[in-house]
Coordinates of C-alpha atoms in Angstrom, one line a residue:
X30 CA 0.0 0.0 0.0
X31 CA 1.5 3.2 -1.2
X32 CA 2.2 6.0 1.8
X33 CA -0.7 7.8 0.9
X34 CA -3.4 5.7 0.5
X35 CA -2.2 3.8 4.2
X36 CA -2.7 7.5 5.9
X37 CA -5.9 8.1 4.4
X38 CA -7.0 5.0 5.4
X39 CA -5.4 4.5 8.5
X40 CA -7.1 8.0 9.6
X41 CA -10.6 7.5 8.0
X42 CA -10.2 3.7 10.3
X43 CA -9.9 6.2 13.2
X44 CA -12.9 8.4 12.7
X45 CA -15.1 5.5 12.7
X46 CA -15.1 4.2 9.1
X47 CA -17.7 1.7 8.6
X48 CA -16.8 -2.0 8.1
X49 CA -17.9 -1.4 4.2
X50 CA -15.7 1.3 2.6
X51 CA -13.0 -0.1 5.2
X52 CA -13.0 -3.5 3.5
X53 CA -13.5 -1.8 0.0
X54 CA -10.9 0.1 0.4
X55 CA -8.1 -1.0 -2.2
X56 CA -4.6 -1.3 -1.2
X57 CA -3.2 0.6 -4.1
X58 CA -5.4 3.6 -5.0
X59 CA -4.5 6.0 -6.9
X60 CA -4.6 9.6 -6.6
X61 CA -7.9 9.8 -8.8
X62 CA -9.2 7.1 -7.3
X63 CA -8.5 8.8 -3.8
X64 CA -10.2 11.8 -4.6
X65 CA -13.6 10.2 -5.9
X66 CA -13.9 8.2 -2.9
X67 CA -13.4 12.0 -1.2
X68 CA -16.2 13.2 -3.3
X69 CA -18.7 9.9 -2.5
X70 CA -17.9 10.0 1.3
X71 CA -18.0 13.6 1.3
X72 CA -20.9 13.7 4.2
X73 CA -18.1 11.4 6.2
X74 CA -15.4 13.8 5.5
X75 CA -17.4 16.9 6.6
X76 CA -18.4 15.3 9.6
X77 CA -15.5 15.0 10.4
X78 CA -13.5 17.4 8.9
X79 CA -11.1 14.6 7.3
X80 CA -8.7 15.2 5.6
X81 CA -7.6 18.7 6.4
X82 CA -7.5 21.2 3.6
X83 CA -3.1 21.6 4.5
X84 CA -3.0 17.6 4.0
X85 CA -5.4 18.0 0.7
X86 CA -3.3 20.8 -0.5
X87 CA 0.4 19.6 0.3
X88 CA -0.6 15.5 -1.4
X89 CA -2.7 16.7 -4.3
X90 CA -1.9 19.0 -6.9
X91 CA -3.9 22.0 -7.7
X92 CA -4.6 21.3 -11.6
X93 CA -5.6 17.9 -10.5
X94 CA -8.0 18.7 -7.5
X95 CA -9.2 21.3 -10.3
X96 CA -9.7 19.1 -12.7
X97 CA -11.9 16.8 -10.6
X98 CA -13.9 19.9 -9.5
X99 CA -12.6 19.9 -5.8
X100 CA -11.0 23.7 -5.3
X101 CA -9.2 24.1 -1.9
X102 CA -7.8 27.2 -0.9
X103 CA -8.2 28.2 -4.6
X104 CA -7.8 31.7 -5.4
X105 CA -9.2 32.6 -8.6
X106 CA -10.7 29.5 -9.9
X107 CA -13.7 29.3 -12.8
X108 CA -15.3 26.4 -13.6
X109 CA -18.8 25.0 -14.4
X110 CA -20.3 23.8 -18.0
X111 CA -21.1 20.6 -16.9
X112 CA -23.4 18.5 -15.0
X113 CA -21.2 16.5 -11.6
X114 CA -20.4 17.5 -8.4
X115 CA -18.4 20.6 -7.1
X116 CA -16.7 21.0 -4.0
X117 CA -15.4 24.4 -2.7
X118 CA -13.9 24.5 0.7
X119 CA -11.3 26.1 2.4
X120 CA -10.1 29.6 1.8
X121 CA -11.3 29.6 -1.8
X122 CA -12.9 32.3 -4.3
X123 CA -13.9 31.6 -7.6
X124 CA -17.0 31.4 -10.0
X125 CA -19.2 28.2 -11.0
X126 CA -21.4 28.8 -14.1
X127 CA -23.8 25.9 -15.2
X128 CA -26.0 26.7 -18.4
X129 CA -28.4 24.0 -20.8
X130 CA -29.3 21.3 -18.7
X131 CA -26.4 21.4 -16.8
X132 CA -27.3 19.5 -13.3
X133 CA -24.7 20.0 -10.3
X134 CA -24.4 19.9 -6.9
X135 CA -21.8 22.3 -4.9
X136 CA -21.0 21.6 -1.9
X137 CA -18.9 25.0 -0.5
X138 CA -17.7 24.6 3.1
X139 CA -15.1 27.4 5.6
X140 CA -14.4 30.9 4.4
X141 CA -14.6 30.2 0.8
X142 CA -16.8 32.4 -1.2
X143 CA -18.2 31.5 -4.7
X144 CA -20.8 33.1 -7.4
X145 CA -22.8 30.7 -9.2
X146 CA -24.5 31.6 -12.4
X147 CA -27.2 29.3 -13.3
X148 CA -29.0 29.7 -16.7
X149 CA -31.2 27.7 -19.6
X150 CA -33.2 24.7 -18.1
X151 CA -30.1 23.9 -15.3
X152 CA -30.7 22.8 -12.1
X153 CA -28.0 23.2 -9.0
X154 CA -28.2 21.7 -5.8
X155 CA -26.0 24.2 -3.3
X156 CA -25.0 22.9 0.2
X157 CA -23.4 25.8 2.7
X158 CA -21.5 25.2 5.6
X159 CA -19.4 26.8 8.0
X160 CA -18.6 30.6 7.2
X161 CA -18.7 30.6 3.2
X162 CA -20.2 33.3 1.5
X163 CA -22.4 32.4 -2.0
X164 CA -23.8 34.6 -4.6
X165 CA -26.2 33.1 -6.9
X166 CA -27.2 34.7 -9.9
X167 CA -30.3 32.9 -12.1
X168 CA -31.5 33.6 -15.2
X169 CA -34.6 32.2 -17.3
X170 CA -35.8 28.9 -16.4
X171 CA -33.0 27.5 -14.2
X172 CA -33.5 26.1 -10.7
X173 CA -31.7 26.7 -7.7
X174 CA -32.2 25.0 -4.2
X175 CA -29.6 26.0 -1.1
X176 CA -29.6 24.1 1.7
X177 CA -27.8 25.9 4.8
X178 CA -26.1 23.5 6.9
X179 CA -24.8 26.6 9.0
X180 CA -26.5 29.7 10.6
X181 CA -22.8 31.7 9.9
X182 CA -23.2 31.3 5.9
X183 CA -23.8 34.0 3.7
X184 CA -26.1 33.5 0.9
X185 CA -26.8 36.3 -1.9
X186 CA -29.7 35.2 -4.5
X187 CA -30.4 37.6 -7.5

């Protein structure tokens, strides 16, 4: 098991990961493979606040966590244009923009603040936690649902 992938573990084993995803858990995952399991346990991560954004940020590189839609302590980032799952935590600012029949959900967690545009027939599922600040902009026929997870979020709807 590379170094990684045996902290990772070894950690999520100590937060109380069920018997499941503990046994499912290959012994030589790779870094993409690493991150989508990040993504689908996502509600086990927050929870728990696992891994920390430092750890994220010093094992994973920036292009890559960009490229799989996960922006931590991103300054600057723009992204959207397709339907999947975003994830915005950290110190991070940036802009999301989903058009068509785009369907996302963004998940945006700690200081980071983010404006979503949402236009055309797309539909975006926003989760807020912690102290994050979101500006959504809609236009037309989109759809827009925000679920506040935290009474300290911001959120800005036009």
């Amino acid at each position: 098991m590379n170094a990684l992938n045996k902290i990772l573990k070894t950690e999520a084993m100590k937060h109380g990961l069920c018997k499941q995803w503990t046994t499912e858990w290959s012994q030589d995952c790779t870094d993409e493979e690493l991150v989508d399991k990040y993504i689908r346990g996502l509600d086990f991560c927050i929870q728990h606040d696992y891994p920390h954004n430092d750890f994220i940020r010093k094992n994973f590189d920036l292009q890559f966590l960009r490229s799989k839609n996960l922006f931590v302590d991103d300054d600057g980032f723009r992204s959207g244009h397709q339907s999947g799952t975003y994830v915005v935590q950290g110190d991070s600012l940036g802009e999301l923009h989903f058009s068509g029949c785009d369907a996302a959900t963004v998940w945006v967690r700690h200081e980071s603040e983010v404006f979503i545009r949402v236009s055309g027939l797309a539909f975006v599922m926003v989760h807020c936690y912690d102290d994050c600040h979101v500006t959504i902009e809609r236009h037309g026929d989109a759809r827009v649902s925000v679920r506040r997870h935290s009474n300290s979020c911001e959120i800005f709807q036009s």
